[in-house]
XYZ file of C-alpha atoms in Angstrom:
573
model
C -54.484 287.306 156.316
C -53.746 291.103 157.167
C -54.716 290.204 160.772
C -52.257 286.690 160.850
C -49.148 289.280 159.560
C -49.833 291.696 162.076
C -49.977 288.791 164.899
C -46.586 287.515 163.931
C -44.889 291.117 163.689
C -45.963 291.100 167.588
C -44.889 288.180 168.089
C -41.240 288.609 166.815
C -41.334 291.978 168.338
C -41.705 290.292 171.630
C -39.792 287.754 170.998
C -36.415 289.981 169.853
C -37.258 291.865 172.924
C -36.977 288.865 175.011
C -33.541 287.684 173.459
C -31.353 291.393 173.687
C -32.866 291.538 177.211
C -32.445 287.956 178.282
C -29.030 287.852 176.954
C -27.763 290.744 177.980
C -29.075 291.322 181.709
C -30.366 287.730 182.902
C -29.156 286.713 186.253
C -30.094 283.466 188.502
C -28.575 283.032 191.613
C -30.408 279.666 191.889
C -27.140 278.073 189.058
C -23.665 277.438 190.724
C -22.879 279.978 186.850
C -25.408 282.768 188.066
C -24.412 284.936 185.186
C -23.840 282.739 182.182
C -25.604 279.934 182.270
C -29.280 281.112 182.567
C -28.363 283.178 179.246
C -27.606 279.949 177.591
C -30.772 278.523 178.748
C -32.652 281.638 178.337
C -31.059 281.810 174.496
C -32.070 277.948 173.595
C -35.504 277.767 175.427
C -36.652 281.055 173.420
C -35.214 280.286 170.213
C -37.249 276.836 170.281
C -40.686 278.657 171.395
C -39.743 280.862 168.368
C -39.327 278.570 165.823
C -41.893 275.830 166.740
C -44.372 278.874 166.779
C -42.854 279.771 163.198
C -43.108 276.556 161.765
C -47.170 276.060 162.611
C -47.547 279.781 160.920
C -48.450 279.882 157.009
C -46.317 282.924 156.666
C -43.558 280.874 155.390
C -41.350 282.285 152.842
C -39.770 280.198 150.028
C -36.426 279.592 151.573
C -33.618 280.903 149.172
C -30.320 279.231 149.537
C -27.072 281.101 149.028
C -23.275 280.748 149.484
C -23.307 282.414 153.048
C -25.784 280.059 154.209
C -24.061 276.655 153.151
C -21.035 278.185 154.461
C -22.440 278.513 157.570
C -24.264 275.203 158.035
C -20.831 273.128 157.031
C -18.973 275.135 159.819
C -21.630 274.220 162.322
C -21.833 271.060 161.187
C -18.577 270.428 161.609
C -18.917 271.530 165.198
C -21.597 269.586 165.753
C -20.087 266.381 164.251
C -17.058 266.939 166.480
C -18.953 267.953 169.760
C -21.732 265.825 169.580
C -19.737 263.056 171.724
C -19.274 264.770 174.824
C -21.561 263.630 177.439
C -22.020 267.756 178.541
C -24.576 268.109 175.350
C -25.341 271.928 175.911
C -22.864 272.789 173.901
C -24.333 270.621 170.746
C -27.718 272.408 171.716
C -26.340 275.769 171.739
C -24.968 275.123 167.688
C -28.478 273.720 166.999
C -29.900 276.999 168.568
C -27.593 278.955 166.626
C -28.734 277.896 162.892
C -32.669 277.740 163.940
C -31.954 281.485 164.971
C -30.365 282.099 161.771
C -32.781 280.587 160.174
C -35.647 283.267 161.799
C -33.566 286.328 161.272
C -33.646 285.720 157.525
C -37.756 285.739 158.017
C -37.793 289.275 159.273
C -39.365 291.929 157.987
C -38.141 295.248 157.256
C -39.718 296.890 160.288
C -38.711 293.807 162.538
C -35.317 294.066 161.854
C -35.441 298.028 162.453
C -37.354 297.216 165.584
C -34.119 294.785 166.210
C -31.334 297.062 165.443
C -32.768 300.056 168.134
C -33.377 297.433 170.749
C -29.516 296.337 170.362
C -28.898 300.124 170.965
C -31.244 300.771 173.897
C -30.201 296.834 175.773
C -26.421 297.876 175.606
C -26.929 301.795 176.960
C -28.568 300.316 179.454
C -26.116 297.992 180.277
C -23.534 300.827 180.462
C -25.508 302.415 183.022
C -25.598 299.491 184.926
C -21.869 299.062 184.322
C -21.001 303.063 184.847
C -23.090 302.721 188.485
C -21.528 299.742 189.730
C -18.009 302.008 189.147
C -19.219 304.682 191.214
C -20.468 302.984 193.709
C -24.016 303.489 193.425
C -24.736 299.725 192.901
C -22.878 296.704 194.075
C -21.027 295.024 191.095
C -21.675 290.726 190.986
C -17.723 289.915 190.457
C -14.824 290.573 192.039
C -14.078 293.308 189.257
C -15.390 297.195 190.069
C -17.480 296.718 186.489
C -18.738 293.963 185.133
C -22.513 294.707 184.371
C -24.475 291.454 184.692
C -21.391 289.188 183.432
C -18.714 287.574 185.457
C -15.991 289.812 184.228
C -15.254 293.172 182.192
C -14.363 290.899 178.968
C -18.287 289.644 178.814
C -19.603 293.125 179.526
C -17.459 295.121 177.369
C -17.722 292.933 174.448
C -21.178 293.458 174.511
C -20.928 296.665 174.336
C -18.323 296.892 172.125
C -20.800 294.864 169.565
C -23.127 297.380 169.940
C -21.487 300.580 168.548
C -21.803 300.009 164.835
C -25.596 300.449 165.169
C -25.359 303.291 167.059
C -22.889 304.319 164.186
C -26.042 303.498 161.681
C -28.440 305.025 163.380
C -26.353 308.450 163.830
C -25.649 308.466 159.885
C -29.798 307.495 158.785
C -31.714 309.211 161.396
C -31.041 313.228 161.591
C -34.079 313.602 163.693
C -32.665 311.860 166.478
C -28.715 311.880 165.780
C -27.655 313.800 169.055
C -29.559 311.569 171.342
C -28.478 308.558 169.946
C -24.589 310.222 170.086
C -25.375 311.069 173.809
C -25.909 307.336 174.054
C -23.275 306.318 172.040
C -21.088 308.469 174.662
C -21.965 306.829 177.705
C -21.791 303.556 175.861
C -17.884 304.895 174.916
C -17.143 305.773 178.604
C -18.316 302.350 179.816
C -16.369 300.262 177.846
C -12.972 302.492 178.708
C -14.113 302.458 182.563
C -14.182 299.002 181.847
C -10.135 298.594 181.063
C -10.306 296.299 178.647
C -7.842 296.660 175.716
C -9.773 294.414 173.234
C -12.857 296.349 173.809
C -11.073 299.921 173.159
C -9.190 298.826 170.066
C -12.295 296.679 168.584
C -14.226 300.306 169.098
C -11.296 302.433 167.550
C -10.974 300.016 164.533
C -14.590 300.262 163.928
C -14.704 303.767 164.288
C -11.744 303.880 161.343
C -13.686 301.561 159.520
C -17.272 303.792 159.676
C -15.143 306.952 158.781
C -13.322 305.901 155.840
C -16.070 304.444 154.209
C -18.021 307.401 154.987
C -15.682 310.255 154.029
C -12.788 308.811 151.551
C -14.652 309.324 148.400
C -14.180 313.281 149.063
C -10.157 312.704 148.841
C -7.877 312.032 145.801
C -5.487 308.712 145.893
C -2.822 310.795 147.098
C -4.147 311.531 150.141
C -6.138 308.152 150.341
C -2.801 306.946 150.449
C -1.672 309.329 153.303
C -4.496 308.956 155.735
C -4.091 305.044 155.467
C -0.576 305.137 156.443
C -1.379 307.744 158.981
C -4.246 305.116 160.463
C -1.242 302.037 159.910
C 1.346 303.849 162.465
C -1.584 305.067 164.545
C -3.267 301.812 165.382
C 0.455 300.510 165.887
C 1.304 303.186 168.169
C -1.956 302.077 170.094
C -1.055 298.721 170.205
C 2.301 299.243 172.193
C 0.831 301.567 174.584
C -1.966 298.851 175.281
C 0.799 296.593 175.846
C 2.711 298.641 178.353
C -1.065 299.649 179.907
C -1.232 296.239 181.652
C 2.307 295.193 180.540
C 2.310 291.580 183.161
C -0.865 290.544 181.844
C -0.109 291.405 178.053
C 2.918 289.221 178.564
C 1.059 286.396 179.926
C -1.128 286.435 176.764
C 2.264 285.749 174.856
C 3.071 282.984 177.021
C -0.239 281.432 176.591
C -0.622 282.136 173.274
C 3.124 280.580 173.045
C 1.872 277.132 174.728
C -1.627 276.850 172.658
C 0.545 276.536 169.793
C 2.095 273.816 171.160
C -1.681 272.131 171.964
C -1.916 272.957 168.307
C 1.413 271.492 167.154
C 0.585 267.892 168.247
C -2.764 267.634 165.978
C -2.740 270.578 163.709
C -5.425 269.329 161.244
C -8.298 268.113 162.702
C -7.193 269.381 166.291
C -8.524 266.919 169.176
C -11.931 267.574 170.607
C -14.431 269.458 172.153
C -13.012 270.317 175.928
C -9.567 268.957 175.210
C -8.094 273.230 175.668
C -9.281 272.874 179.543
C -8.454 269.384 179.842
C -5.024 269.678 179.026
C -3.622 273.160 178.746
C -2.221 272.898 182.351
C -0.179 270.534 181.817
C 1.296 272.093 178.730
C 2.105 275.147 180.174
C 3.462 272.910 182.983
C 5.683 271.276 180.366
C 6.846 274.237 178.954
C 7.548 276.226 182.238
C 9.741 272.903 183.203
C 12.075 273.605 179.912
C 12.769 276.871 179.828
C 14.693 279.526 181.803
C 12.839 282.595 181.595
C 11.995 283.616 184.798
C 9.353 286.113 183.516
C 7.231 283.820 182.254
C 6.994 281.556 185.143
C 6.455 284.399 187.587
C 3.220 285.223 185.659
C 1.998 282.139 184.824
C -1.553 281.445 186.320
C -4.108 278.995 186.302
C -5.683 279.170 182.661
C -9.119 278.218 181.302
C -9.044 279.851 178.414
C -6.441 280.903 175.263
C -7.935 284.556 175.327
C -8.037 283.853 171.111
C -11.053 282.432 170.147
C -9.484 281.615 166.987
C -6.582 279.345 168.463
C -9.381 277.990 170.828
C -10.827 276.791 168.086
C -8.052 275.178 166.320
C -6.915 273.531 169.098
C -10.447 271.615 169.629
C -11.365 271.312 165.618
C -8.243 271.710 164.177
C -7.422 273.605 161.502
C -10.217 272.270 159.503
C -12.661 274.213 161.394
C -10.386 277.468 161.093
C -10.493 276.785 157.546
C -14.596 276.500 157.629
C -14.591 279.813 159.752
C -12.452 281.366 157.261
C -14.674 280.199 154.235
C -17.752 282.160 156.623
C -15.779 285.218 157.038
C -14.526 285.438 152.819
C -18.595 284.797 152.048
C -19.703 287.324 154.197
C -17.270 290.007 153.263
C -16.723 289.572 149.622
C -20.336 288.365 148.226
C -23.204 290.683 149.949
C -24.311 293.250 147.617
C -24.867 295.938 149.773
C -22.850 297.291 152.318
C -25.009 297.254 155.601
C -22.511 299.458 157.704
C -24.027 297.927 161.588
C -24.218 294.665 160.373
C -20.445 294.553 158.518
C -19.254 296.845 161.876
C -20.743 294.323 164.532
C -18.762 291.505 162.918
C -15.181 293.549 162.570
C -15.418 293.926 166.323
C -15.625 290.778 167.201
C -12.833 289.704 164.755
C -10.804 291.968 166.273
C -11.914 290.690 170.037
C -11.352 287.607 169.644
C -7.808 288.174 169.262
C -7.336 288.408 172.241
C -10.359 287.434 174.291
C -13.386 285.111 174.247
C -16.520 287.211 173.162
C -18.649 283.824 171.824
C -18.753 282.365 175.790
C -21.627 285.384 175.786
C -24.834 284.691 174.368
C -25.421 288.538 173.492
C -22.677 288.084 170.951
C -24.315 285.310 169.538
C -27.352 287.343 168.933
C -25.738 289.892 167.360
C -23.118 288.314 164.756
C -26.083 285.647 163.795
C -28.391 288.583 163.503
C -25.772 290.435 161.607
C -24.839 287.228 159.181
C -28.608 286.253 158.385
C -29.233 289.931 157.295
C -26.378 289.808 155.260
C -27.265 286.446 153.586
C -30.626 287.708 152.356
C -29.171 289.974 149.941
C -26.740 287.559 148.449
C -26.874 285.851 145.333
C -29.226 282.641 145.459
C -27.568 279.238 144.663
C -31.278 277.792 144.775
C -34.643 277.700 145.634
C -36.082 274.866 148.378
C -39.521 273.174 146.904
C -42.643 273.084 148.895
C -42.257 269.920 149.726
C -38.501 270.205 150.755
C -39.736 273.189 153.249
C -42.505 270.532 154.131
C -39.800 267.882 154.990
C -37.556 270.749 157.015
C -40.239 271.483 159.198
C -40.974 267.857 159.522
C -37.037 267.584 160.774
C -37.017 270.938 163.106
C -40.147 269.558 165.063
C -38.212 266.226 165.409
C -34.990 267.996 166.547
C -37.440 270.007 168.928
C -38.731 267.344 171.089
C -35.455 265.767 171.345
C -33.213 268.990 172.005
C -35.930 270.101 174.203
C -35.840 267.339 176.303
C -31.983 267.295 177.218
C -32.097 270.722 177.985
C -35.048 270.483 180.176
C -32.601 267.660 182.280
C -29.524 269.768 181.921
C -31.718 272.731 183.377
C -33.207 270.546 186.426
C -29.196 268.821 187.168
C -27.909 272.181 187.442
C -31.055 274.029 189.475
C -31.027 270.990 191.605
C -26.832 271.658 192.268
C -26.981 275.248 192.549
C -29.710 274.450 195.559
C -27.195 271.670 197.447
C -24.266 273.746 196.430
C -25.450 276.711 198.134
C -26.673 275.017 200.993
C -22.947 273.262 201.464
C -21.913 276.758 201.299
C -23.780 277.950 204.329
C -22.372 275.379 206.639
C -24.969 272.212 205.650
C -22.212 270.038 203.882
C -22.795 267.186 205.435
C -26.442 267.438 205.745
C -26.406 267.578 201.603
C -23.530 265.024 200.818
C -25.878 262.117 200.216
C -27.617 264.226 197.251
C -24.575 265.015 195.707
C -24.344 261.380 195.660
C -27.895 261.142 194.078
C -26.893 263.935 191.534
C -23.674 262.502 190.351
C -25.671 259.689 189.419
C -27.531 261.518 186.842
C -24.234 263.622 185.727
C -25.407 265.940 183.296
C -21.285 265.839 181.701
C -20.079 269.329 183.508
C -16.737 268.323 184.796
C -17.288 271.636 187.164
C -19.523 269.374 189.189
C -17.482 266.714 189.477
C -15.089 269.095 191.104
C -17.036 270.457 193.176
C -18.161 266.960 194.282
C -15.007 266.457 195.009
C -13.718 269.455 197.124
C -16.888 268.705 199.315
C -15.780 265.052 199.997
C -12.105 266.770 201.063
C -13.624 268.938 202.878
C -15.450 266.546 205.606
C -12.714 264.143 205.261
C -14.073 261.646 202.939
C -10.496 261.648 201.163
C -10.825 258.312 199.775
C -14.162 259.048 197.554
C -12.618 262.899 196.859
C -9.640 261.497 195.195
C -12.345 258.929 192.952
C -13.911 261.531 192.033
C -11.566 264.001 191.017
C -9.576 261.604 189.486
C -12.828 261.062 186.754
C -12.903 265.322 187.032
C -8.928 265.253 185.803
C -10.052 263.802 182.132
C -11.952 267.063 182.053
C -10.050 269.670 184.080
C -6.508 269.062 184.852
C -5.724 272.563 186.579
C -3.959 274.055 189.415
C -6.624 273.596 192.352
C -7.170 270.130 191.159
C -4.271 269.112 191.591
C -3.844 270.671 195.232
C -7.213 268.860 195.984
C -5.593 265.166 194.965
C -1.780 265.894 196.865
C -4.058 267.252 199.805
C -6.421 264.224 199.891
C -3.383 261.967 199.084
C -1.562 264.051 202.339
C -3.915 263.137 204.800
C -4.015 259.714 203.461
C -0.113 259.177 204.011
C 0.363 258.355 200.034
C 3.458 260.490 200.318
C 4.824 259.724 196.994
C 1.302 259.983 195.138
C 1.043 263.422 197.337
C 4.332 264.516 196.637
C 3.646 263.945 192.710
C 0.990 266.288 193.167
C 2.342 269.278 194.645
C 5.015 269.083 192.054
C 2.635 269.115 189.099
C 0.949 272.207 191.050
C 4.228 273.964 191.597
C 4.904 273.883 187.293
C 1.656 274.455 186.299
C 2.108 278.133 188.360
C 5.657 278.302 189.611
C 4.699 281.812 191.282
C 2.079 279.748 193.814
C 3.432 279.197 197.606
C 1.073 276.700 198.679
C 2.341 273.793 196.594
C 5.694 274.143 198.048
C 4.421 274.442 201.083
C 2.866 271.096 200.605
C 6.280 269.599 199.864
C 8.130 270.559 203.030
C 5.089 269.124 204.689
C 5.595 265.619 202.633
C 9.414 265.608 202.950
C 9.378 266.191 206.964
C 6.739 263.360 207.046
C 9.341 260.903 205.369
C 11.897 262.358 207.270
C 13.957 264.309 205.006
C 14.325 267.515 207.028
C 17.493 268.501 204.906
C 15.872 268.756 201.750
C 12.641 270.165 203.462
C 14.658 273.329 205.170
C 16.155 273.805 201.862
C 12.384 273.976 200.179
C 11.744 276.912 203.014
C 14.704 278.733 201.995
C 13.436 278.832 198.901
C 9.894 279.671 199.843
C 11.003 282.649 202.274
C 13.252 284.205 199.486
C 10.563 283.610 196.588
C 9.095 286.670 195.757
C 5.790 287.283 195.667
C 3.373 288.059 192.147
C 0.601 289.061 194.463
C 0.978 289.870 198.253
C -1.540 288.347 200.556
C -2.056 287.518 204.310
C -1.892 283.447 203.451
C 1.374 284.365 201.471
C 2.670 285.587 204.433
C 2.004 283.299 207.040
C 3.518 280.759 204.680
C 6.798 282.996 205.016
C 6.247 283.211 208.449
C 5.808 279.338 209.121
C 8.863 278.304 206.956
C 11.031 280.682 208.592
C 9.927 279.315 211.916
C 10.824 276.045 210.888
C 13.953 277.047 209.479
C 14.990 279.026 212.565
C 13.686 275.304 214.642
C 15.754 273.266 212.499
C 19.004 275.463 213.022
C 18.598 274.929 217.400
């Protein structure tokens, strides 16, 4: 028996070693997502090697069922019940993933979960290293950003390190042996996430910071003073927040505009919202919609092309309505106001991520997933039981988890070989081989694994050899799943070349209001109106287009300028 307990401390050693590591630093070129999507993978395929391992095991404790937990499983059940009919199923995996990893973290043992909280530490220093290099040049950063760690941009990389500083935090306060190496950590951990520039990571750390002091240090002052620091803390944070705003003061203003048109999304089905991928289905046109009916210039001068509400809790009310706000809430009151004991990391890690995902998208990472499940299972275990599951009910669980296994398992194992096998043609269509590869793009889009991201890129590779006809079939399927800016350049330019000039022109209008402060729509549009002959109203469009001033300059901007005022100057011979 001793011999079976040790086994299965190694084993969830190794396997919470493989998930902080996975999580946080896998990358796979071999995926059209490189950087995010072989974390999901990675996240799902150990979680169900954990758990069917578990189950087989006889060190099975009686499974105690409290208020947290049922919490919990309605929310994702919820999500479940609401995702579950979208034909792009990873998403229904990843919730399944998430409660079977809940469901281990409350079998840890003390010395596991120790073993859990230092490799959380040691992952994200490391990961500020890694961040902190690719600043200084010492190593080549993956995105288009100066530092972005192993994630596409700074929002991924700093909220996992923002996630991380309440265990450091912990750590510092329990352990005086090694306090001022773990402080030297949390330091270059600090520097990371400022190098980093993102607002929601700084104020997430500051706020947590507050949080750790207070509730370390206010029992030493009377309720005078209490009264007086908290006040103090109220007009700093606000003083913070308005020089974060004015920091990046375009893009803090293009939050409010998007924030401004989710709210409309949210308006037309505020109760049980629509449904899972409705935000990047149709937010584009919204924002076109509202652009169209207002006069603020400001707004439409910063508009871009959005995928994302940068609040993950309007996100989610848009796609599950304000029920599922409502289950999130019930989480969030269980885990706050029914644990016993006050486990400072654990509380810390999930304050940061409220505060986050105000205004960014933390849960696209799988890191944070780790973390806040981690966080909410340890919680849970301390709370007060509702009851007790029967040895015959755990009998039956198992009994369900294997069945979910086999069946989960084998959708991810096609989702994983779909998008291996398009990362492969993709790439090769990259270097030159697109028509060598068109044919299995054909083959793959007959076993669509539901990503509308394929679809489009189907598409843009029929536009580009000239297959117009087949492009605009195709992306017209991708535009019940993405109905964005270069999507709808894509369909005007196929419907160009195919002299649809009203279907074309339709197009580059929608284009031009979904980001007003784009050239190449309007460009499009003097092409279509001096190919029905309407040179009048197309040397008025240049007018425009030389006088527009630009959000961005760029060499394509300006040989747009320079081509319009060549035509203008033509016209006037």
């Amino acid at each position: 028996m001793f011999k079976v307990v040790i086994l299965l401390s190694i084993l969830n050693k190794f396997f919470i070693t493989v998930f902080t590591i996975e999580t946080m630093f896998l990358v796979l070129p071999c995926f059209v997502d490189e950087m995010v999507l072989p974390k999901i993978y990675c996240f799902n395929i150990t979680v169900f090697l954990w758990i069917f391992l578990f189950v087989f095991s006889k060190n099975w404790k009686k499974f105690k069922v409290d208020i947290l937990t049922v919490s919990i499983i309605l929310f994702i059940f919820y999500l479940l019940l609401v995702s579950i009919t979208s034909r792009f199923y990873l998403k229904s995996i990843g919730f399944l993933g998430t409660v079977l990893f809940y469901f281990l973290c409350r079998q840890l043992s003390p010395k596991d979960l120790r073993y859990f909280d230092w490799s959380i530490v040691l992952v994200t220093f490391l990961q500020a290293v890694y961040g902190i290099f690719q600043y200084t040049g010492v190593l080549a950063s993956l995105s288009s950003f100066p530092i972005s760690g192993s994630f596409d941009n700074p929002a991924g990389f700093s909220s996992c390190l923002a996630i991380g500083v309440p265990f450091y935090l912990d750590i510092i306060k329990k352990n005086n042996s090694c306090r001022y190496y773990i402080l030297s950590l949390l330091l270059v951990n600090l520097t990371a996430i400022v190098l980093s520039r993102s607002r929601a990571g700084i104020l997430s750390v500051l706020i947590v910071f507050f949080w750790f002091l207070y509730g370390q240090y206010i029992c030493v002052f009377d309720q005078k003073k209490k009264k007086q620091i908290l006040l103090f803390t109220l007009l700093f944070f606000i003083t913070l927040a308005i020089m974060l705003f004015f920091w990046k003061k375009d893009s803090a203003i293009g939050r409010i505009l998007i924030w401004k048109v989710t709210c409309n999304m949210i308006a037309d089905s505020p109760i049980l919202g629509f449904e899972d991928g409705f935000f990047r289905a149709n937010y584009m046109l919204y924002q076109a919609n509202y652009l169209k009916d207002i006069s603020d210039s400001t707004y439409s001068f910063l508009a871009d092309n959005i995928v994302s509400p940068f609040n993950e809790y309007l996100f989610l009310t848009v796609e599950f309505g304000m029920i599922g706000l409502f289950l999130l809430c019930g989480v969030l009151f269980c885990f706050f106001c029914f644990n016993k004991n006050r486990y400072s990391s654990f509380i810390g890690a999930v304050i940061s991520m409220i505060i986050f995902s105000l205004f960014s998208y933390p849960f696209r990472y799988p890191f944070v997933w780790v973390v806040v499940i981690y966080s909410f299972a340890r919680i849970s275990v301390d709370m007060p039981v509702i009851c007790r599951w029967s040895t015959r009910a755990v009998s039956y669980v198992k009994m369900g988890i294997l069945g979910l296994l086999v069946s989960a398992g084998f959708y991810l194992w096609k989702d994983i070989c779909f998008e291996y096998d398009w990362g492969k043609i993709a790439h090769l269509s990259l270097s030159g081989k697109t028509k060598m590869v068109i044919e299995d793009y054909k083959d793959l889009y007959d076993r669509w694994n539901g990503n509308p991201y394929f679809l489009y890129n189907y598409g843009a590779e029929l536009n580009y050899i000239g297959q117009y006809e087949k492009s605009s079939e195709i992306l017209e399927e991708c535009k019940s799943f993405i109905d964005d800016y270069p999507l709808r350049m894509l369909l005007a330019d196929n419907a160009f070349y195919l002299k649809k000039w009203g279907l074309a022109k339709s197009h580059y209008e929608m284009a031009a209001y979904m980001c007003p402060n784009r050239f190449l729509p309007l460009q499009g549009l003097v092409n279509v109106y001096d190919s029905i002959d309407r040179p009048d109203v197309a040397r008025k469009l240049a007018l425009d287009i030389i006088e527009k001033k630009e959000k961005v300059p760029s060499a394509i901007v300006s040989q747009i300028k320079t081509r319009m005022l060549m035509r203008v100057e033509k016209s006037d011979l």
